[in-house]
Coordinates of C-alpha atoms and ligand atoms in Angstrom, one line a residue:
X1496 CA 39.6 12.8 46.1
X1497 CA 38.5 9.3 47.8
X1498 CA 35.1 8.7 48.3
X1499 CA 33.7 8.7 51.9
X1500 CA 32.1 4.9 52.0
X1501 CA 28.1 5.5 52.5
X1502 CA 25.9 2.8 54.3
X1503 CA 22.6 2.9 52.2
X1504 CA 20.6 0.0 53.4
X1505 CA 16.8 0.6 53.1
X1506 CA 15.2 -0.2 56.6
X1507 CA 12.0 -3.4 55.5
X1508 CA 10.7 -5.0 58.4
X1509 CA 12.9 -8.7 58.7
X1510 CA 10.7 -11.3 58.0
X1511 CA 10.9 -14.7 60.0
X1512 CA 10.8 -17.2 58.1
X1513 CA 8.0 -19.4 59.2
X1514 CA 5.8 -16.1 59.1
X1515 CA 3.4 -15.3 56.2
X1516 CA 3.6 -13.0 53.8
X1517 CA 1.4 -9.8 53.5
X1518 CA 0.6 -8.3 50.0
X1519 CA 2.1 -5.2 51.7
X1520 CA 5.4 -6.4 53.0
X1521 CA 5.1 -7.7 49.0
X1522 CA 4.5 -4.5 47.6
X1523 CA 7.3 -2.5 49.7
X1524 CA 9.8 -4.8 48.6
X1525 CA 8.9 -4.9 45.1
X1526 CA 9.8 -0.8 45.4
X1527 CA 12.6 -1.0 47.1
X1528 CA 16.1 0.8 45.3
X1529 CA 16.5 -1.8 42.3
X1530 CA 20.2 -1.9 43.0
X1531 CA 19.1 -2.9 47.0
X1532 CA 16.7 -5.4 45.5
X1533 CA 18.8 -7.4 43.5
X1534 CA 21.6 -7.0 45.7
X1535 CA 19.3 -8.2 48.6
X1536 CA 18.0 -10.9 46.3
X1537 CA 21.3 -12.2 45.5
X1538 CA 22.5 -12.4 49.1
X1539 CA 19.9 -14.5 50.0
X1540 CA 20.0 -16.7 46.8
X1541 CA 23.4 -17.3 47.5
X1542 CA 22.5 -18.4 51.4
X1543 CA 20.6 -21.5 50.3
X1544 CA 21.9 -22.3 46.6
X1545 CA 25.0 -22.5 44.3
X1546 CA 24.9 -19.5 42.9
X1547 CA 26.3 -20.5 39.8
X1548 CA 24.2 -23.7 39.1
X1549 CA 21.2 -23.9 37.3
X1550 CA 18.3 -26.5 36.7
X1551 CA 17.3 -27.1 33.1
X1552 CA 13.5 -28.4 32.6
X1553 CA 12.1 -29.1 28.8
X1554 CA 8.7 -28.9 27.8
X1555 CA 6.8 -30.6 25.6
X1556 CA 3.0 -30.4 24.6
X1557 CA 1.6 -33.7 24.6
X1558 CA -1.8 -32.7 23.5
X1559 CA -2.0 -29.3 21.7
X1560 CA -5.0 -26.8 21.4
X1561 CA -8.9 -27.1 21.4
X1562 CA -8.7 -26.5 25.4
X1563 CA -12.4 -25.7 26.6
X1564 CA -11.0 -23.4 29.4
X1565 CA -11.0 -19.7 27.9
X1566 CA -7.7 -18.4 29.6
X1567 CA -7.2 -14.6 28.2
X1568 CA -3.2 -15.4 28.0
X1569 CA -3.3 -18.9 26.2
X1570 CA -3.3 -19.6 22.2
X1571 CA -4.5 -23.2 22.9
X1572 CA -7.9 -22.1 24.3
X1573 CA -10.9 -23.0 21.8
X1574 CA -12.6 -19.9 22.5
X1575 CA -9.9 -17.9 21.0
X1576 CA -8.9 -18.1 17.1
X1577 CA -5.4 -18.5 17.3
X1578 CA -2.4 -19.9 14.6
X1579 CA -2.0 -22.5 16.5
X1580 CA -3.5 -26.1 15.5
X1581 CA -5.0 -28.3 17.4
X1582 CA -3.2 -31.8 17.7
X1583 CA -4.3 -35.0 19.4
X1584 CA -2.3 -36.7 22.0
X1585 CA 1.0 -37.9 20.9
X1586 CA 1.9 -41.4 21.6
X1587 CA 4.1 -42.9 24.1
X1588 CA 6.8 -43.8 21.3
X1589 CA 7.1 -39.9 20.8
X1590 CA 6.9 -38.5 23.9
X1591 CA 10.2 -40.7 25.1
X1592 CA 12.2 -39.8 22.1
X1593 CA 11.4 -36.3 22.5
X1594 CA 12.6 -36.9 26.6
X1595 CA 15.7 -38.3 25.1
X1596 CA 16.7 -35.7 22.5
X1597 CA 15.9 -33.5 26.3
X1598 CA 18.4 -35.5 28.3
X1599 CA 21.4 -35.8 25.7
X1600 CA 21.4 -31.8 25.5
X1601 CA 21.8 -32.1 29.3
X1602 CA 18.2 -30.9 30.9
X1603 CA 17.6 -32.7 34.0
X1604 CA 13.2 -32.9 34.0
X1605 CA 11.1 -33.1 31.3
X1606 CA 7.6 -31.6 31.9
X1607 CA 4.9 -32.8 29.8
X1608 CA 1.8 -30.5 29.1
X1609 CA -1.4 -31.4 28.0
X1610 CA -4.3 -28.3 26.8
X1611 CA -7.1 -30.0 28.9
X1612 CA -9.5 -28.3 31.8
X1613 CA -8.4 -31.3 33.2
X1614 CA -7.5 -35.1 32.2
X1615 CA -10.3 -37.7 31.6
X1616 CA -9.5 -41.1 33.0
X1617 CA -9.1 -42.5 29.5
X1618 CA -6.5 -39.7 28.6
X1619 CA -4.7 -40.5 32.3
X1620 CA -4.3 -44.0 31.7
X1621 CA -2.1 -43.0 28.6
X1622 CA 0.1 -40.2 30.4
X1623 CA 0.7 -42.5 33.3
X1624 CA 2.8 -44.6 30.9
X1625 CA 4.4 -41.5 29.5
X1626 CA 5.6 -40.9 33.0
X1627 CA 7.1 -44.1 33.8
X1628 CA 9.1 -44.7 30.7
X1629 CA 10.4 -41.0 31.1
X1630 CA 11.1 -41.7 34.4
X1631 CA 13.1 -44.5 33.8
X1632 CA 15.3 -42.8 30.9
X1633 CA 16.4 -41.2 34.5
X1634 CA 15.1 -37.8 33.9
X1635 CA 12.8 -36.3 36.9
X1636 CA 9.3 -36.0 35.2
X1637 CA 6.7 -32.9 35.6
X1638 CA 3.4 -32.9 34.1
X1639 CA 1.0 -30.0 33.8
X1640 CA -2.4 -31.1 32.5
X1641 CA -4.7 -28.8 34.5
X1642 CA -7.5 -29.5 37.6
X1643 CA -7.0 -32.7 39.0
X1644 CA -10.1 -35.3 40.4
X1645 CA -9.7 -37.1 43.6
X1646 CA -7.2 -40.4 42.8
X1647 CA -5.6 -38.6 39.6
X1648 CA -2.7 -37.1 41.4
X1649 CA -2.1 -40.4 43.5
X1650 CA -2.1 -42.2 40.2
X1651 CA 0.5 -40.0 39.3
X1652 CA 2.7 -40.3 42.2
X1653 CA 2.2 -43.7 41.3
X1654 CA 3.8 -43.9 37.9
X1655 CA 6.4 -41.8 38.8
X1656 CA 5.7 -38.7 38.4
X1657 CA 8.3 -36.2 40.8
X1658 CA 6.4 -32.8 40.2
X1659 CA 3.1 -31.4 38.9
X1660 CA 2.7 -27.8 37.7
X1661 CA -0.5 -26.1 38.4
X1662 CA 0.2 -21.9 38.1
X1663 CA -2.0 -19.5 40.1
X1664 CA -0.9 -17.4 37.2
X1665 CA -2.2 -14.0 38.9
X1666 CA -3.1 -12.4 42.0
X1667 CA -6.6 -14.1 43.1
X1668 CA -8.6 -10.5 42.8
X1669 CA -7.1 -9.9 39.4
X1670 CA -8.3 -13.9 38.0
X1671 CA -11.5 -13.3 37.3
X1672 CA -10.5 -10.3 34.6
X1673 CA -8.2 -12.9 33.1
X1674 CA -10.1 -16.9 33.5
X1675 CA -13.5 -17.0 33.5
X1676 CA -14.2 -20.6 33.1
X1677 CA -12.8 -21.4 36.6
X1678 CA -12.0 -20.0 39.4
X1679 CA -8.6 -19.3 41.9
X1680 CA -10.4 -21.7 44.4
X1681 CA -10.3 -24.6 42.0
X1682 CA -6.8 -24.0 41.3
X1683 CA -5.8 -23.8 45.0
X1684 CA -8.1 -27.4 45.4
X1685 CA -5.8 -29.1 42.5
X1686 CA -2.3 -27.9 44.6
X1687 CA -3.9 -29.7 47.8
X1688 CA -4.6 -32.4 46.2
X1689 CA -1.1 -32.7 44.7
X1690 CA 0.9 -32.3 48.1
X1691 CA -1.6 -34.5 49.9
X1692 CA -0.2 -37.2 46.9
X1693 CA 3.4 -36.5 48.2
X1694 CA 4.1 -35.0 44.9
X1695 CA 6.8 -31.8 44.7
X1696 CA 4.5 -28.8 43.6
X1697 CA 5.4 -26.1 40.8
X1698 CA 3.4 -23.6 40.6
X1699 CA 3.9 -19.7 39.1
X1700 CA 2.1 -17.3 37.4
X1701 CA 2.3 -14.9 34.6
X1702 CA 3.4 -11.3 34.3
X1703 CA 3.0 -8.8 31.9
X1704 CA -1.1 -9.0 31.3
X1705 CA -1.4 -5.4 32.2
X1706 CA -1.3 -5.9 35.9
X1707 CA -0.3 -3.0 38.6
X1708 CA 2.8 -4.0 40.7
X1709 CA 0.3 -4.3 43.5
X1710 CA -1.5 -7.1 41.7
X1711 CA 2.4 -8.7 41.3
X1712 CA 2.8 -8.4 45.1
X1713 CA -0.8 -10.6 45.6
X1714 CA 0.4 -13.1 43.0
X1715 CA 4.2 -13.4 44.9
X1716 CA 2.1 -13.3 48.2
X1717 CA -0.3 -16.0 47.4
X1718 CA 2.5 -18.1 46.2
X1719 CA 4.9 -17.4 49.2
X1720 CA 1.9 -18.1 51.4
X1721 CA 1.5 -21.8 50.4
X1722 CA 2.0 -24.4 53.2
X1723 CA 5.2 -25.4 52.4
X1724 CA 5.9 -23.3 49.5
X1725 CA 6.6 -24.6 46.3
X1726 CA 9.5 -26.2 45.5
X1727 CA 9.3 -24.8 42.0
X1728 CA 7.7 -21.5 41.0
X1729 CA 8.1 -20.9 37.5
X1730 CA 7.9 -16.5 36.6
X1731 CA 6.5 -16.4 32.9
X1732 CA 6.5 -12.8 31.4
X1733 CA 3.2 -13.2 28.9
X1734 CA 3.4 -14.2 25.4
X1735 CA 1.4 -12.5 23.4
X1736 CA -0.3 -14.5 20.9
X1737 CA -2.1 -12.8 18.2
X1738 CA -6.1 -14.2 18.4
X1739 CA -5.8 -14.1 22.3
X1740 CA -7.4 -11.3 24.2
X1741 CA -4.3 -10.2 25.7
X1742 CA -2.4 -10.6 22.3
X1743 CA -2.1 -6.4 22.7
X1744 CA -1.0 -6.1 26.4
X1745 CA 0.7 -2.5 27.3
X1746 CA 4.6 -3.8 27.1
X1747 CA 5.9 -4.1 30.8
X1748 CA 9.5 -2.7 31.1
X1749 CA 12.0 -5.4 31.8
X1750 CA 13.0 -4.0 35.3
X1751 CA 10.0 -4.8 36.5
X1752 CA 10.6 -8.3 35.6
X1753 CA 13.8 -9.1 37.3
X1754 CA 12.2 -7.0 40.3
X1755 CA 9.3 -10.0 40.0
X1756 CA 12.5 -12.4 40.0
X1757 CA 14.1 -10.9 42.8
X1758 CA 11.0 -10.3 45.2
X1759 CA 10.4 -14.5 44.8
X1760 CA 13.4 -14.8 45.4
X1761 CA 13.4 -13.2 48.8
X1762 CA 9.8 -14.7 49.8
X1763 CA 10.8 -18.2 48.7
X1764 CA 14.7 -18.8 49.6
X1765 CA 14.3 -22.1 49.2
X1766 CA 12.1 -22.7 46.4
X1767 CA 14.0 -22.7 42.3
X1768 CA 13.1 -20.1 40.5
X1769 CA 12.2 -19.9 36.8
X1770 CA 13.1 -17.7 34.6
X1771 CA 10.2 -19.3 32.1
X1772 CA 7.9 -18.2 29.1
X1773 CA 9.2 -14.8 27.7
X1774 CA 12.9 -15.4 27.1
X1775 CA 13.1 -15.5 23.7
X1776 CA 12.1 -11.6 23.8
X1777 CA 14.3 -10.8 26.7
X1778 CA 18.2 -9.6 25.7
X1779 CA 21.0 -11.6 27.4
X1780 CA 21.2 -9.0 29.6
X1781 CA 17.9 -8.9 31.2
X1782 CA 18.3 -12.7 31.8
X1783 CA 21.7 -12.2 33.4
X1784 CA 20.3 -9.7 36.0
X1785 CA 17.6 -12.2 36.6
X1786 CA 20.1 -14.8 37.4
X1787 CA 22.0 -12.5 39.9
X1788 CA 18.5 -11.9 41.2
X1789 CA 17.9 -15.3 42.2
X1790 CA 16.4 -17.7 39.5
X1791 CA 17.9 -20.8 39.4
X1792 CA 16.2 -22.5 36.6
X1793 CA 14.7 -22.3 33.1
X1794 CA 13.1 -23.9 30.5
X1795 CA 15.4 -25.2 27.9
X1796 CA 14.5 -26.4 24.3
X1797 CA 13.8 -25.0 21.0
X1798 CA 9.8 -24.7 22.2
X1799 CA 8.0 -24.0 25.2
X1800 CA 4.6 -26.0 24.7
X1801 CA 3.7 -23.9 21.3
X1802 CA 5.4 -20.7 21.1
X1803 CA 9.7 -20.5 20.9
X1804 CA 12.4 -20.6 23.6
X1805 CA 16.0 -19.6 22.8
X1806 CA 17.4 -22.5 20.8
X1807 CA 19.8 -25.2 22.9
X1808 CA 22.6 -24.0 21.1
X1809 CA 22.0 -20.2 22.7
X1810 CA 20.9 -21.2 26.2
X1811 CA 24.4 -23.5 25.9
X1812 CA 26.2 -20.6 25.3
X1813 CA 24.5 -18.0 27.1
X1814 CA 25.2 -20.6 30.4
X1815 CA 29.2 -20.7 29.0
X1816 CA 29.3 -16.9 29.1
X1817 CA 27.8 -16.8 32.6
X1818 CA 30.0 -19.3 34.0
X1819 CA 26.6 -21.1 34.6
X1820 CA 26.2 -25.1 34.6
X1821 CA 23.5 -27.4 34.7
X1822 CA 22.5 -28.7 38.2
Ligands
SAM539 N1 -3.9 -26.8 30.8 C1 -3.2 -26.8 32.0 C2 -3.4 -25.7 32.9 O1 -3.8 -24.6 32.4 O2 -3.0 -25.8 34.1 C3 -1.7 -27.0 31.7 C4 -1.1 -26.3 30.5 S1 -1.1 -24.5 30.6 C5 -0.6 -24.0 29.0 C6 0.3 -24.2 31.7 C7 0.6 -22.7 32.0 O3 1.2 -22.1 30.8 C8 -0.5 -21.8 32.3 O4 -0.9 -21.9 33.7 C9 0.2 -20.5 32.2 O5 0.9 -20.1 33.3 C10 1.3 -20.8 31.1 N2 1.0 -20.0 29.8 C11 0.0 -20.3 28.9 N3 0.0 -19.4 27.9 C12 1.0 -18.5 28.2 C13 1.5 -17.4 27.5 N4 1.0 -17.0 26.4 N5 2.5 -16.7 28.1 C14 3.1 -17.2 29.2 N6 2.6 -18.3 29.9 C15 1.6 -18.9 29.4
DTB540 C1 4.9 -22.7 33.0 O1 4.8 -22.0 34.1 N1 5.2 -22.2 31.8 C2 5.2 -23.3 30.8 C3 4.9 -24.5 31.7 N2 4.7 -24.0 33.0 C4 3.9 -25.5 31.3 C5 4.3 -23.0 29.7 C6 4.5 -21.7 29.0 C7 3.6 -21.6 27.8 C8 3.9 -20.4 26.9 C9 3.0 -20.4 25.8 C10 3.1 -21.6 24.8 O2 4.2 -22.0 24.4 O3 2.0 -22.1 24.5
SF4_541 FE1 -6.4 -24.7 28.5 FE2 -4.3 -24.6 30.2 FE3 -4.4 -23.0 28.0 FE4 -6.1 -22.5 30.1 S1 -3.8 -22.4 30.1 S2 -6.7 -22.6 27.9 S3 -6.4 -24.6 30.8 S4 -4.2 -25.2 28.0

């Protein structure tokens, strides 16, 4: 017998572009059908990018652990005993050999990390050169080193630097439960102060710390809501780091994830989207469906900042399987 062809399309409300995003609208999406979701996602992922390419960004921790802020997710926070140790800055000499190991295996930016609240002028002096020689190894440079004073992010721009990464990380009534050191203001002062620089923002949050799907929906909505959005919103499923607070978060089925993916996605068509911290737990699978559901990017290298990432030699092949390729 032939099946009778069915039209099953879920009625949302469109959303014009230029419009913001409620947490509501969020939220609805985020429930839709999963099939509709990522089928919606995909559609639109494929109106505004290559579907099948892929932007590769590696990390590096240029200073490691000892951070004063108290972040419940984050093994370099000095108010959490963690395995990790604490390391002083590395030196210019290292940080470029480490961007060139970065750009032979093909990644395209190199993001350099530093565990500070936020950089002294001292410490800035030193990344600024960081940036330029990276820069000029003709990789695009990223650098997340937390809450930026008036003039840092200028000095940045300055050097070279293409984007900065600053995460919300959560949905703004949900922070205080997870950072209480600072607060979602401060972060939201730091991204103005990076686009009034004319630098490209990145900034994404964290799922997985035992959030509802509503508390998802304010993160996506807050991010979506940014004047322009970002051009980069990194999606990090949590970590858990034994010594951290959060080190025994309830475990947060993997179709919620790509439903994060997908929802983005949607919100931001124009924005890449990473599939970031977390993939190292995540089966080839999962991070297929996320693919199809929109990202367009990941973090590629042995190590995130201090935790693991798939090696090179698995993302390389993973990509191969996909018929993937590096933007
Ligand atoms: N100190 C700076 C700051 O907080 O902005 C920059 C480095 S910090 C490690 C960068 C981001 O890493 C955080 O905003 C958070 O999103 C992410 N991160 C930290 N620990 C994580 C974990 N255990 N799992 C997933 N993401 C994590
Ligand atoms: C982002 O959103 N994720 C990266 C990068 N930006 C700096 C960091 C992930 C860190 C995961 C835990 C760790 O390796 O320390
Ligand atoms: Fe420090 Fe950044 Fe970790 Fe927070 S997330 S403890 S600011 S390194």
């Amino acid at each position: 017998m032939q099946a009778t062809p069915i039209a099953f399309r879920p009625q949302t409300t469109p959303h014009p572009e230029s419009a913001s995003w409620s947490v509501d609208e969020i939220e609805t999406l985020l429930g839709l059908p999963f099939m509709e979701l990522v089928f919606r996602a995909a559609e639109i992922h494929r109106q505004f990018f290559d579907p099948c390419k892929v932007q590769l960004s590696t990390l590096i921790s240029i200073k490691t652990g000892g951070c004063s802020e108290d972040c419940g997710y984050c093994p370099q926070s000095a108010h959490h005993d963690t395995p990790v140790p604490n390391q002083p800055m590395l030196t210019v000499d290292e940080v470029v050999a480490a961007a060139r190991v970065a750009k032979a295996n093909g990644a395209g930016r190199f993001c350099m990390g530093a565990a500070w609240r936020g950089p002294k002028d001292a410490d800035l002096q030193q990344t600024l050169r960081m940036v330029s020689e990276v820069k000029a190894l003709g990789l695009e440079t990223c650098a997340t080193f937390g809450m930026l004073r008036d003039g840092q992010a200028e000095q940045l721009k300055g050097a070279g630097l293409d984007y900065y990464n600053h995460n919300l990380d959560t949905a703004p009534d949900k922070y205080a439960d997870i950072v209480q050191t600072r607060d979602y203001e401060d972060r939201l002062d730091t991204l103005g102060k990076v686009r009034a620089a004319g630098l490209s923002v990145c900034c994404g949050g964290i799922v997985g710390m035992n959030e509802t799907r509503r508390d998802r929906a304010g993160l996506i909505a807050q991010l979506a809501n940014l004047d322009p959005q970002p051009e980069s919103v990194p999606i990090n499923q949590l970590v858990k780091v034994v010594g951290t607070p959060l080190a025994d978060a309830g475990v947060m089925d993997w179709t919620e994830f790509v439903r994060t993916i997908a929802v983005a996605r949607i919100a931001m068509p124009r924005s890449y989207v990473r599939l970031s911290a977390g993939r190292r737990e995540m089966d080839e699978a999962t991070q297929a469906l996320c693919f199809l559901a929109g990202a367009n990017s990941i973090f590629y290298g042995d190590k995130l900042l201090t935790t693991g990432n798939p090696d090179v030699v698995a993302d390389q092949a993973l990509l191969q399987k996909l018929d993937l390729s590096a933007l």
